[in-house]
C-alpha cells in the first residue's frame, strides 16, 4: 500500500511540487494531461471547418468516435505497455504517435486521412494519459498525490478555455490545419522532459509474463466503445438499445476473459464487489455515466429552452470544469487523513443532487437551478477524484498498481461513452429525433426537446438527469461506501 499522506515531515504544501527537483516531473505530468485536454477542446472547435473544407460533413461524427475508441484502447493497454517496455520508452513512443497523428491530420487531402490521423493521435494520447497516471505514485510521495491532481485540474480548466479560443482563432484567421499542429511544441517539450524525469528501465525488471498485448480483449473493448459511440447517433430506440447492449456485453466479456488470463489488462478484483478495489472502479465508471447523460444535450438545451447563444451555452457547459478545478484545488490543501474517506463519499452525493437540480431546473425554466446543478456536479468530481484515485492505487497493491492507475482515465472515458449512449436511448424513447426536434413535431417544438415545455420531454430529462433512474446510477453513493 502507498505510504499514508501523513507520513513525512510537516504538512504537504504546493511548493513541494517543485522542491527537491520535482519541478520537471510536475510539468511533465501536467503536460501529459494538458496535451489530451488541449487537443480535445481545439479539435472540437475546428473539426466543423475541416469537414466543410474537405466536403465530408457526414464524417464528422466518425472523426470523433474513432478518436475516442483509439484513446480508450490505448489507455486500456497503457499499464501493460508500461510493464512490458518501461515508462520512458512507452511515453516517448506515445508522444511520437501523437505528433505523427497531428501531422497526418494537418496535411490530409481528404477526410479519411484526417480520421486516420485521429486514430494515431487517440492511441498515443490514451497511452500517454494512462502512463502519466501510473507514474504519479512513483514520482511523488503519497502526501503530494492530491496536490498533483489539483495541479492537473488547473491545467484541464485552462485547456477548457484556451483550447476553443485558440482553435477558433486559428480556424478563422489561419487555417483549421494549423490547429492540429499547435500541440507540436508542447509534445516536443514533453518528450524532452521524459528522459529527465523517468529513469531508464533495468532490463532485469522487464515483465515477460505476456510477450504480446492481449489483442483479443483490446478488440472487444474497441468494439464495445464503438457501439456506444454509434448508439449516440442512432435515431430509433431499438437500435440505440441494441448498440448499448452490445457495448455493455462486450465490456463485460472483456473483463471476464481478463480474469483468467496470464497477460492481464485490468488489476485483480477490478469491477468485482468482494474487495475494496472493485466498488472503487464502479464509482470511477458510474459517476461519468451519470454526468454524461445530462451533458450530451446540455448546450443544445440552453440554446433551445433558454435562448442562449452558442458562446453562452458553451460557457454554461464549462462551468462544470471550473467547479471541478476549484474544488480539486481546495481539497488538495487539506490533510488526506482527515478528509479522504468523507470526500470519496461526498462526491457521488453532490453528483446526485447536482443532476437532480439540473433535471428539475430545465422543465421549470430556471436557469439558476440548472447552473447550480452544474456547479454541484463539478464540485462532486473535484472533491472526489484525487482521493478516489489514490484509494484505487493503494487498494491494487504494488503488483497491480500500474494496471490500476493506468485504468483510471480509461474507465472514466468509458463511463462518459456509456452515459452518452444512455442519453441517446432516453432521447430516442421520448421521440427526440435527428436535427434537434421531436419526430413528426412542428419545428418550433424543438424548444421542448431536452426538458422544455411539455411533460414528455421533461420526463426524458428527469430520467436522464436523475441519478436514481436508469442504469442504477442511484447506487453510486452506496458503492462509494463499500469501496472505503
Tab-separated table of C-alpha atoms in Angstrom:
chain	number	residue	atom	x	y	z
A	1	UNK	CA	0.000	0.000	0.000
A	2	UNK	CA	1.152	3.535	-0.645
A	3	UNK	CA	2.561	5.347	2.379
A	4	UNK	CA	-0.033	7.424	4.170
A	5	UNK	CA	-0.211	11.067	3.284
A	6	UNK	CA	0.553	11.932	6.892
A	7	UNK	CA	3.960	10.311	6.552
A	8	UNK	CA	6.854	12.726	6.215
A	9	UNK	CA	7.783	15.940	7.934
A	10	UNK	CA	5.113	18.611	8.202
A	11	UNK	CA	2.039	19.209	6.063
A	12	UNK	CA	2.124	18.923	2.296
A	13	UNK	CA	2.380	22.276	0.505
A	14	UNK	CA	2.067	23.364	-3.119
A	15	UNK	CA	5.733	24.345	-3.114
A	16	UNK	CA	6.669	20.697	-2.623
A	17	UNK	CA	5.580	20.024	-6.209
A	18	UNK	CA	8.634	21.954	-7.407
A	19	UNK	CA	11.043	21.415	-4.481
A	20	UNK	CA	13.741	18.727	-4.383
A	21	UNK	CA	13.954	18.510	-8.152
A	22	UNK	CA	10.264	17.671	-8.659
A	23	UNK	CA	9.514	20.614	-10.973
A	24	UNK	CA	10.318	18.761	-14.233
A	25	UNK	CA	8.163	15.795	-13.188
A	26	UNK	CA	5.289	18.100	-12.238
A	27	UNK	CA	5.478	19.883	-15.593
A	28	UNK	CA	5.742	16.582	-17.464
A	29	UNK	CA	2.667	15.050	-15.815
A	30	UNK	CA	0.651	18.243	-16.254
A	31	UNK	CA	1.667	18.316	-19.918
A	32	UNK	CA	0.546	14.711	-20.279
A	33	UNK	CA	-2.928	15.721	-19.119
A	34	UNK	CA	-2.813	19.081	-20.885
A	35	UNK	CA	-1.989	17.571	-24.276
A	36	UNK	CA	-5.072	15.374	-24.126
A	37	UNK	CA	-7.354	18.162	-22.915
A	38	UNK	CA	-5.985	20.945	-25.117
A	39	UNK	CA	-6.105	18.796	-28.245
A	40	UNK	CA	-9.627	17.617	-27.434
A	41	UNK	CA	-11.009	21.136	-26.988
A	42	UNK	CA	-9.154	22.555	-30.011
A	43	UNK	CA	-10.273	19.812	-32.380
A	44	UNK	CA	-13.868	20.014	-31.164
A	45	UNK	CA	-13.846	23.665	-32.248
A	46	UNK	CA	-12.039	23.239	-35.569
A	47	UNK	CA	-13.402	19.940	-36.900
A	48	UNK	CA	-16.500	21.601	-38.429
A	49	UNK	CA	-14.187	23.805	-40.522
A	50	UNK	CA	-12.224	20.739	-41.611
A	51	UNK	CA	-15.254	18.776	-42.805
A	52	UNK	CA	-16.658	21.797	-44.634
A	53	UNK	CA	-13.341	22.424	-46.375
A	54	UNK	CA	-12.906	18.776	-47.385
A	55	UNK	CA	-16.543	18.275	-48.308
A	56	UNK	CA	-17.263	15.413	-45.911
A	57	UNK	CA	-19.732	16.743	-43.364
A	58	UNK	CA	-21.237	13.273	-42.957
A	59	UNK	CA	-17.932	12.007	-41.498
A	60	UNK	CA	-17.661	14.486	-38.627
A	61	UNK	CA	-19.137	12.102	-36.045
A	62	UNK	CA	-16.803	9.315	-37.196
A	63	UNK	CA	-13.795	11.595	-36.658
A	64	UNK	CA	-14.750	11.999	-33.008
A	65	UNK	CA	-15.799	8.371	-32.499
A	66	UNK	CA	-12.577	6.813	-33.787
A	67	UNK	CA	-10.507	9.141	-31.606
A	68	UNK	CA	-12.484	8.119	-28.517
A	69	UNK	CA	-12.189	4.420	-29.344
A	70	UNK	CA	-8.454	4.695	-30.028
A	71	UNK	CA	-7.843	6.677	-26.823
A	72	UNK	CA	-9.702	4.145	-24.681
A	73	UNK	CA	-7.933	1.198	-26.317
A	74	UNK	CA	-4.574	2.920	-25.870
A	75	UNK	CA	-5.403	3.671	-22.256
A	76	UNK	CA	-6.538	0.106	-21.586
A	77	UNK	CA	-3.231	-1.170	-22.941
A	78	UNK	CA	-1.169	1.525	-21.212
A	79	UNK	CA	-0.485	-0.345	-17.993
A	80	UNK	CA	0.590	-3.490	-19.827
A	81	UNK	CA	2.746	-1.453	-22.234
A	82	UNK	CA	4.481	0.249	-19.294
A	83	UNK	CA	5.226	-3.099	-17.664
A	84	UNK	CA	6.423	-4.620	-20.921
A	85	UNK	CA	8.601	-1.836	-22.324
A	86	UNK	CA	9.131	0.584	-19.442
A	87	UNK	CA	7.595	4.010	-18.890
A	88	UNK	CA	10.324	6.005	-20.659
A	89	UNK	CA	10.179	4.048	-23.915
A	90	UNK	CA	6.384	3.913	-23.866
A	91	UNK	CA	5.979	7.655	-23.255
A	92	UNK	CA	8.411	8.627	-25.998
A	93	UNK	CA	6.728	6.263	-28.458
A	94	UNK	CA	3.277	7.559	-27.486
A	95	UNK	CA	4.417	11.165	-27.904
A	96	UNK	CA	5.690	10.230	-31.354
A	97	UNK	CA	2.282	8.760	-32.220
A	98	UNK	CA	0.529	11.950	-31.108
A	99	UNK	CA	2.879	14.084	-33.198
A	100	UNK	CA	2.520	11.790	-36.211
A	101	UNK	CA	-1.262	11.803	-35.926
A	102	UNK	CA	-1.388	15.591	-35.721
A	103	UNK	CA	0.868	15.908	-38.763
A	104	UNK	CA	-1.169	13.412	-40.795
A	105	UNK	CA	-4.429	15.201	-39.962
A	106	UNK	CA	-2.990	18.646	-40.692
A	107	UNK	CA	-1.680	17.616	-44.113
A	108	UNK	CA	-4.668	15.467	-45.078
A	109	UNK	CA	-6.008	15.793	-48.634
A	110	UNK	CA	-9.326	14.218	-47.639
A	111	UNK	CA	-11.398	13.467	-44.559
A	112	UNK	CA	-10.469	9.780	-44.363
A	113	UNK	CA	-6.832	10.802	-43.946
A	114	UNK	CA	-7.850	13.190	-41.164
A	115	UNK	CA	-9.614	10.271	-39.494
A	116	UNK	CA	-6.510	8.082	-39.863
A	117	UNK	CA	-4.520	10.805	-38.128
A	118	UNK	CA	-7.114	10.969	-35.366
A	119	UNK	CA	-6.684	7.225	-34.774
A	120	UNK	CA	-2.925	7.670	-34.307
A	121	UNK	CA	-3.457	10.673	-32.035
A	122	UNK	CA	-6.052	8.822	-29.965
A	123	UNK	CA	-3.834	5.782	-29.442
A	124	UNK	CA	-0.904	7.961	-28.430
A	125	UNK	CA	-2.874	10.177	-26.080
A	126	UNK	CA	-4.587	7.186	-24.464
A	127	UNK	CA	-1.220	5.629	-23.644
A	128	UNK	CA	0.185	8.997	-22.500
A	129	UNK	CA	-2.657	9.667	-20.075
A	130	UNK	CA	-2.615	6.127	-18.687
A	131	UNK	CA	1.125	6.016	-18.048
A	132	UNK	CA	1.190	9.534	-16.591
A	133	UNK	CA	-1.391	8.374	-14.048
A	134	UNK	CA	0.673	5.268	-13.312
A	135	UNK	CA	3.776	7.408	-12.717
A	136	UNK	CA	2.181	9.621	-10.061
A	137	UNK	CA	2.820	7.232	-7.121
A	138	UNK	CA	6.314	6.504	-8.466
A	139	UNK	CA	7.453	10.110	-8.844
A	140	UNK	CA	5.701	11.725	-5.865
A	141	UNK	CA	5.310	10.829	-2.187
A	142	UNK	CA	1.823	9.784	-1.177
A	143	UNK	CA	1.020	13.012	0.646
A	144	UNK	CA	1.509	15.016	-2.569
A	145	UNK	CA	-0.928	12.946	-4.646
A	146	UNK	CA	-3.903	15.306	-4.023
A	147	UNK	CA	-1.658	18.254	-4.901
A	148	UNK	CA	-0.616	16.816	-8.266
A	149	UNK	CA	-4.246	16.052	-9.088
A	150	UNK	CA	-5.102	19.633	-8.122
A	151	UNK	CA	-2.400	20.945	-10.471
A	152	UNK	CA	-3.721	18.744	-13.279
A	153	UNK	CA	-7.244	20.055	-12.646
A	154	UNK	CA	-5.973	23.611	-13.157
A	155	UNK	CA	-4.357	22.575	-16.448
A	156	UNK	CA	-7.620	20.969	-17.565
A	157	UNK	CA	-9.595	24.118	-16.736
A	158	UNK	CA	-7.116	26.284	-18.648
A	159	UNK	CA	-7.387	23.945	-21.626
A	160	UNK	CA	-11.182	24.158	-21.472
A	161	UNK	CA	-10.953	27.907	-22.056
A	162	UNK	CA	-7.761	28.308	-24.094
A	163	UNK	CA	-8.428	25.325	-26.377
A	164	UNK	CA	-11.656	26.509	-28.023
A	165	UNK	CA	-10.349	30.088	-28.196
A	166	UNK	CA	-7.084	29.067	-29.860
A	167	UNK	CA	-8.850	26.656	-32.187
A	168	UNK	CA	-11.418	29.232	-33.221
A	169	UNK	CA	-8.835	31.948	-33.865
A	170	UNK	CA	-6.619	29.626	-35.890
A	171	UNK	CA	-9.512	28.271	-37.944
A	172	UNK	CA	-10.805	31.782	-38.635
A	173	UNK	CA	-7.568	33.661	-39.290
A	174	UNK	CA	-5.064	30.984	-40.369
A	175	UNK	CA	-6.411	27.522	-41.179
A	176	UNK	CA	-8.007	24.579	-39.456
A	177	UNK	CA	-4.839	22.680	-40.366
A	178	UNK	CA	-2.790	24.946	-38.098
A	179	UNK	CA	-4.997	23.967	-35.159
A	180	UNK	CA	-3.872	20.346	-35.483
A	181	UNK	CA	-0.223	21.443	-35.347
A	182	UNK	CA	-0.439	23.780	-32.359
A	183	UNK	CA	0.312	20.920	-29.971
A	184	UNK	CA	3.640	20.029	-31.609
A	185	UNK	CA	5.760	22.397	-29.442
A	186	UNK	CA	4.076	21.005	-26.315
A	187	UNK	CA	4.737	17.452	-27.489
A	188	UNK	CA	8.393	18.338	-28.070
A	189	UNK	CA	8.674	19.807	-24.553
A	190	UNK	CA	7.013	16.721	-23.079
A	191	UNK	CA	9.395	14.410	-24.943
A	192	UNK	CA	12.384	16.453	-23.756
A	193	UNK	CA	11.274	16.130	-20.123
A	194	UNK	CA	10.671	12.375	-20.193
A	195	UNK	CA	14.371	11.331	-20.073
A	196	UNK	CA	14.954	13.775	-17.199
A	197	UNK	CA	12.034	12.527	-15.114
A	198	UNK	CA	11.656	8.836	-15.928
A	199	UNK	CA	14.681	6.607	-15.294
A	200	UNK	CA	15.770	4.081	-17.889
A	201	UNK	CA	14.335	0.684	-17.051
A	202	UNK	CA	16.597	-2.010	-15.662
A	203	UNK	CA	16.347	-4.951	-18.121
A	204	UNK	CA	16.228	-7.306	-15.136
A	205	UNK	CA	12.850	-5.840	-14.128
A	206	UNK	CA	11.305	-6.330	-17.566
A	207	UNK	CA	7.915	-8.047	-17.457
A	208	UNK	CA	7.923	-11.217	-19.532
A	209	UNK	CA	4.617	-12.627	-18.281
A	210	UNK	CA	2.975	-11.732	-21.564
A	211	UNK	CA	5.111	-11.362	-24.674
A	212	UNK	CA	2.283	-9.849	-26.692
A	213	UNK	CA	-0.556	-7.476	-25.935
A	214	UNK	CA	-3.949	-9.150	-25.386
A	215	UNK	CA	-5.275	-8.016	-28.749
A	216	UNK	CA	-8.476	-10.041	-28.499
A	217	UNK	CA	-9.596	-8.296	-25.321
A	218	UNK	CA	-8.472	-4.927	-26.653
A	219	UNK	CA	-10.565	-5.629	-29.747
A	220	UNK	CA	-13.586	-6.340	-27.546
A	221	UNK	CA	-13.074	-3.042	-25.722
A	222	UNK	CA	-12.748	-1.205	-29.044
A	223	UNK	CA	-15.901	-2.803	-30.465
A	224	UNK	CA	-17.824	-2.029	-27.276
A	225	UNK	CA	-16.881	1.665	-27.215
A	226	UNK	CA	-17.534	1.974	-30.946
A	227	UNK	CA	-21.008	0.509	-30.393
A	228	UNK	CA	-21.639	3.037	-27.626
A	229	UNK	CA	-20.447	5.865	-29.889
A	230	UNK	CA	-22.760	4.821	-32.723
A	231	UNK	CA	-25.635	4.454	-30.253
A	232	UNK	CA	-25.500	8.204	-29.620
A	233	UNK	CA	-26.091	8.808	-33.336
A	234	UNK	CA	-28.877	6.266	-33.895
A	235	UNK	CA	-32.379	7.603	-34.295
A	236	UNK	CA	-34.686	4.847	-33.047
A	237	UNK	CA	-34.915	3.346	-29.591
A	238	UNK	CA	-34.465	-0.286	-30.658
A	239	UNK	CA	-31.214	0.447	-32.486
A	240	UNK	CA	-29.863	2.508	-29.601
A	241	UNK	CA	-30.821	-0.175	-27.070
A	242	UNK	CA	-29.209	-2.880	-29.201
A	243	UNK	CA	-25.955	-0.969	-29.614
A	244	UNK	CA	-25.865	-0.085	-25.922
A	245	UNK	CA	-26.446	-3.750	-25.073
A	246	UNK	CA	-23.577	-4.761	-27.355
A	247	UNK	CA	-21.336	-2.197	-25.670
A	248	UNK	CA	-22.143	-3.415	-22.171
A	249	UNK	CA	-21.862	-7.056	-23.215
A	250	UNK	CA	-18.518	-6.515	-24.919
A	251	UNK	CA	-17.038	-4.744	-21.898
A	252	UNK	CA	-18.373	-7.385	-19.505
A	253	UNK	CA	-16.904	-10.169	-21.648
A	254	UNK	CA	-13.527	-8.412	-21.827
A	255	UNK	CA	-13.407	-8.106	-18.022
A	256	UNK	CA	-14.493	-11.744	-17.584
A	257	UNK	CA	-11.881	-13.100	-20.011
A	258	UNK	CA	-9.193	-10.945	-18.425
A	259	UNK	CA	-9.618	-12.536	-15.001
A	260	UNK	CA	-8.129	-15.854	-16.075
A	261	UNK	CA	-5.513	-14.501	-18.465
A	262	UNK	CA	-1.763	-14.633	-17.928
A	263	UNK	CA	-1.269	-11.197	-19.504
A	264	UNK	CA	-3.952	-9.058	-17.890
A	265	UNK	CA	-5.270	-5.642	-18.883
A	266	UNK	CA	-7.047	-4.976	-15.599
A	267	UNK	CA	-5.905	-5.300	-11.975
A	268	UNK	CA	-7.127	-8.218	-9.888
A	269	UNK	CA	-10.530	-7.525	-8.384
A	270	UNK	CA	-11.418	-4.723	-10.816
A	271	UNK	CA	-15.207	-4.376	-11.056
A	272	UNK	CA	-15.838	-7.124	-8.514
A	273	UNK	CA	-17.663	-6.405	-5.281
A	274	UNK	CA	-15.670	-8.507	-2.823
A	275	UNK	CA	-12.618	-6.266	-2.483
A	276	UNK	CA	-12.245	-2.502	-1.934
A	277	UNK	CA	-10.829	-2.117	-5.460
A	278	UNK	CA	-13.948	-3.363	-7.269
A	279	UNK	CA	-16.521	-0.896	-5.886
A	280	UNK	CA	-13.972	1.911	-6.285
A	281	UNK	CA	-13.738	1.235	-10.017
A	282	UNK	CA	-17.526	1.117	-10.270
A	283	UNK	CA	-17.608	4.620	-8.783
A	284	UNK	CA	-14.956	5.714	-11.315
A	285	UNK	CA	-17.192	4.478	-14.165
A	286	UNK	CA	-20.663	5.337	-12.855
A	287	UNK	CA	-20.010	8.957	-11.916
A	288	UNK	CA	-19.171	9.888	-15.553
A	289	UNK	CA	-22.146	7.804	-16.720
A	290	UNK	CA	-24.462	9.966	-14.629
A	291	UNK	CA	-22.816	13.220	-15.681
A	292	UNK	CA	-22.732	12.378	-19.392
A	293	UNK	CA	-26.442	11.570	-19.565
A	294	UNK	CA	-27.107	15.260	-18.933
A	295	UNK	CA	-24.026	16.795	-20.586
A	296	UNK	CA	-24.816	15.370	-24.041
A	297	UNK	CA	-27.827	17.660	-24.511
A	298	UNK	CA	-26.998	20.482	-22.100
A	299	UNK	CA	-25.549	23.025	-24.567
A	300	UNK	CA	-28.381	22.394	-27.034
A	301	UNK	CA	-30.937	22.709	-24.249
A	302	UNK	CA	-29.526	26.036	-23.057
A	303	UNK	CA	-29.908	27.360	-26.611
A	304	UNK	CA	-33.365	25.994	-27.402
A	305	UNK	CA	-35.031	26.196	-23.986
A	306	UNK	CA	-33.414	29.335	-22.585
A	307	UNK	CA	-32.482	31.113	-25.828
A	308	UNK	CA	-28.733	31.202	-25.161
A	309	UNK	CA	-26.288	31.871	-27.967
A	310	UNK	CA	-23.637	29.293	-28.785
A	311	UNK	CA	-20.913	31.060	-26.783
A	312	UNK	CA	-23.030	31.485	-23.653
A	313	UNK	CA	-24.282	27.910	-23.883
A	314	UNK	CA	-20.695	26.708	-24.168
A	315	UNK	CA	-19.736	28.754	-21.122
A	316	UNK	CA	-22.578	27.135	-19.167
A	317	UNK	CA	-21.172	23.713	-20.015
A	318	UNK	CA	-17.663	24.817	-18.977
A	319	UNK	CA	-18.940	25.804	-15.514
A	320	UNK	CA	-18.627	22.153	-14.556
A	321	UNK	CA	-14.904	22.144	-15.411
A	322	UNK	CA	-14.352	25.337	-13.425
A	323	UNK	CA	-16.157	23.944	-10.394
A	324	UNK	CA	-14.190	20.691	-10.665
A	325	UNK	CA	-10.868	22.548	-10.752
A	326	UNK	CA	-11.769	24.902	-7.913
A	327	UNK	CA	-12.924	22.038	-5.690
A	328	UNK	CA	-9.823	19.979	-6.505
A	329	UNK	CA	-7.568	22.878	-5.504
A	330	UNK	CA	-9.435	23.401	-2.231
A	331	UNK	CA	-9.409	19.756	-1.117
A	332	UNK	CA	-5.756	19.388	-2.123
A	333	UNK	CA	-4.874	21.774	0.711
A	334	UNK	CA	-6.483	19.505	3.291
A	335	UNK	CA	-4.998	16.571	5.168
A	336	UNK	CA	-5.808	13.282	3.471
A	337	UNK	CA	-6.161	11.513	6.801
A	338	UNK	CA	-8.948	13.883	7.809
A	339	UNK	CA	-10.883	14.121	4.560
A	340	UNK	CA	-10.066	11.189	2.287
A	341	UNK	CA	-12.966	8.854	3.019
A	342	UNK	CA	-15.544	11.641	3.546
A	343	UNK	CA	-14.559	13.246	0.234
A	344	UNK	CA	-14.813	9.943	-1.663
A	345	UNK	CA	-18.339	9.514	-0.299
A	346	UNK	CA	-19.315	13.167	-0.724
A	347	UNK	CA	-18.558	13.159	-4.459
A	348	UNK	CA	-21.415	10.848	-5.564
A	349	UNK	CA	-23.807	12.628	-3.199
A	350	UNK	CA	-23.048	16.022	-4.769
A	351	UNK	CA	-23.369	14.427	-8.208
A	352	UNK	CA	-26.819	13.099	-7.263
A	353	UNK	CA	-28.006	16.487	-6.010
A	354	UNK	CA	-26.500	18.337	-8.979
A	355	UNK	CA	-28.103	16.066	-11.575
A	356	UNK	CA	-31.426	16.268	-9.775
A	357	UNK	CA	-31.213	20.079	-9.719
A	358	UNK	CA	-30.473	20.122	-13.453
A	359	UNK	CA	-33.358	17.751	-14.179
A	360	UNK	CA	-35.734	19.908	-12.135
A	361	UNK	CA	-34.466	23.273	-13.372
A	362	UNK	CA	-34.919	22.627	-17.095
A	363	UNK	CA	-38.685	21.904	-17.188
A	364	UNK	CA	-39.222	24.714	-14.653
A	365	UNK	CA	-37.311	27.136	-16.877
A	366	UNK	CA	-34.969	28.040	-14.008
A	367	UNK	CA	-31.542	28.948	-15.363
A	368	UNK	CA	-30.200	29.487	-11.851
A	369	UNK	CA	-31.160	25.968	-10.802
A	370	UNK	CA	-29.515	24.452	-13.874
A	371	UNK	CA	-26.288	26.384	-13.331
A	372	UNK	CA	-26.282	25.489	-9.631
A	373	UNK	CA	-26.718	21.863	-10.632
A	374	UNK	CA	-23.662	22.047	-12.886
A	375	UNK	CA	-21.628	23.648	-10.095
A	376	UNK	CA	-22.620	20.818	-7.742
A	377	UNK	CA	-21.768	18.144	-10.314
A	378	UNK	CA	-18.343	19.676	-10.957
A	379	UNK	CA	-17.713	20.057	-7.235
A	380	UNK	CA	-18.627	16.409	-6.718
A	381	UNK	CA	-15.940	15.302	-9.146
A	382	UNK	CA	-13.445	17.810	-7.769
A	383	UNK	CA	-13.703	16.755	-4.126
A	384	UNK	CA	-13.742	13.066	-5.000
A	385	UNK	CA	-11.323	12.376	-7.840
A	386	UNK	CA	-7.875	12.773	-6.261
A	387	UNK	CA	-8.763	10.745	-3.174
A	388	UNK	CA	-10.633	8.087	-5.142
A	389	UNK	CA	-7.641	7.728	-7.482
A	390	UNK	CA	-5.270	7.453	-4.533
A	391	UNK	CA	-7.537	4.819	-2.981
A	392	UNK	CA	-7.501	2.774	-6.211
A	393	UNK	CA	-3.701	2.900	-6.399
A	394	UNK	CA	-3.386	1.807	-2.777
A	395	UNK	CA	-6.031	-0.932	-2.945
A	396	UNK	CA	-4.462	-2.506	-6.034
A	397	UNK	CA	-1.227	-3.358	-4.254
A	398	UNK	CA	2.272	-2.970	-5.625
A	399	UNK	CA	1.972	-5.764	-8.210
A	400	UNK	CA	-1.131	-4.338	-9.894
A	401	UNK	CA	-0.576	-0.633	-9.253
A	402	UNK	CA	0.493	0.130	-12.824
A	403	UNK	CA	-2.601	-1.552	-14.254
A	404	UNK	CA	-4.929	0.115	-11.740
A	405	UNK	CA	-3.524	3.629	-12.132
A	406	UNK	CA	-3.446	3.372	-15.929
A	407	UNK	CA	-7.047	2.152	-15.973
A	408	UNK	CA	-8.356	5.243	-14.137
A	409	UNK	CA	-8.599	7.693	-17.085
A	410	UNK	CA	-9.666	4.846	-19.380
A	411	UNK	CA	-12.513	3.750	-17.114
A	412	UNK	CA	-13.620	7.354	-16.771
A	413	UNK	CA	-13.689	7.839	-20.556
A	414	UNK	CA	-15.619	4.590	-20.993
A	415	UNK	CA	-18.148	5.870	-18.458
A	416	UNK	CA	-18.661	9.042	-20.485
A	417	UNK	CA	-19.178	6.993	-23.658
A	418	UNK	CA	-21.741	4.732	-21.977
A	419	UNK	CA	-23.516	7.701	-20.397
A	420	UNK	CA	-23.774	9.425	-23.757
A	421	UNK	CA	-25.263	6.250	-25.242
A	422	UNK	CA	-27.767	6.076	-22.383
A	423	UNK	CA	-28.750	9.683	-23.069
A	424	UNK	CA	-29.270	8.736	-26.705
A	425	UNK	CA	-31.553	5.892	-25.642
A	426	UNK	CA	-33.639	8.182	-23.435
A	427	UNK	CA	-33.872	10.724	-26.247
A	428	UNK	CA	-34.938	8.063	-28.751
A	429	UNK	CA	-37.563	6.607	-26.406
A	430	UNK	CA	-39.093	10.059	-25.975
A	431	UNK	CA	-39.098	10.803	-29.697
A	432	UNK	CA	-36.261	13.293	-29.833
A	433	UNK	CA	-35.223	12.858	-33.433
A	434	UNK	CA	-32.279	13.815	-35.529
A	435	UNK	CA	-31.753	17.513	-36.021
A	436	UNK	CA	-32.972	18.577	-32.636
A	437	UNK	CA	-36.732	18.140	-32.803
A	438	UNK	CA	-39.275	15.501	-31.997
A	439	UNK	CA	-40.195	13.282	-34.911
A	440	UNK	CA	-43.374	14.489	-36.537
A	441	UNK	CA	-43.435	17.682	-34.481
A	442	UNK	CA	-43.563	21.251	-35.740
A	443	UNK	CA	-40.030	22.703	-35.936
A	444	UNK	CA	-40.964	25.223	-33.266
A	445	UNK	CA	-41.482	22.432	-30.785
A	446	UNK	CA	-37.727	21.810	-30.775
A	447	UNK	CA	-37.783	24.047	-27.712
A	448	UNK	CA	-39.211	21.028	-25.927
A	449	UNK	CA	-36.553	18.529	-26.893
A	450	UNK	CA	-34.452	18.489	-23.732
A	451	UNK	CA	-36.814	19.005	-20.876
A	452	UNK	CA	-38.512	22.150	-22.003
A	453	UNK	CA	-42.207	22.784	-22.068
A	454	UNK	CA	-44.132	19.533	-22.052
A	455	UNK	CA	-44.321	16.550	-19.772
A	456	UNK	CA	-42.983	14.132	-22.342
A	457	UNK	CA	-39.706	15.969	-22.893
A	458	UNK	CA	-39.431	16.792	-19.206
A	459	UNK	CA	-39.789	13.103	-18.465
A	460	UNK	CA	-36.814	12.370	-20.703
A	461	UNK	CA	-34.721	14.895	-18.814
A	462	UNK	CA	-35.783	13.612	-15.435
A	463	UNK	CA	-34.903	10.064	-16.438
A	464	UNK	CA	-31.571	11.117	-17.920
A	465	UNK	CA	-30.659	13.511	-15.155
A	466	UNK	CA	-31.990	11.761	-12.057
A	467	UNK	CA	-29.224	9.640	-10.531
A	468	UNK	CA	-31.850	7.274	-9.203
A	469	UNK	CA	-33.188	6.497	-12.638
A	470	UNK	CA	-31.789	4.434	-15.479
A	471	UNK	CA	-28.729	2.261	-15.263
A	472	UNK	CA	-28.656	2.059	-11.478
A	473	UNK	CA	-26.837	5.365	-11.065
A	474	UNK	CA	-28.511	5.886	-7.712
A	475	UNK	CA	-26.219	3.141	-6.429
A	476	UNK	CA	-23.048	5.202	-6.903
A	477	UNK	CA	-23.163	6.565	-3.367
A	478	UNK	CA	-23.729	3.089	-1.958
A	479	UNK	CA	-20.762	1.754	-3.922
A	480	UNK	CA	-18.581	4.575	-2.616
A	481	UNK	CA	-19.439	3.425	0.907
A	482	UNK	CA	-18.392	-0.145	0.066
A	483	UNK	CA	-15.084	0.833	-1.529
A	484	UNK	CA	-13.999	2.747	1.545
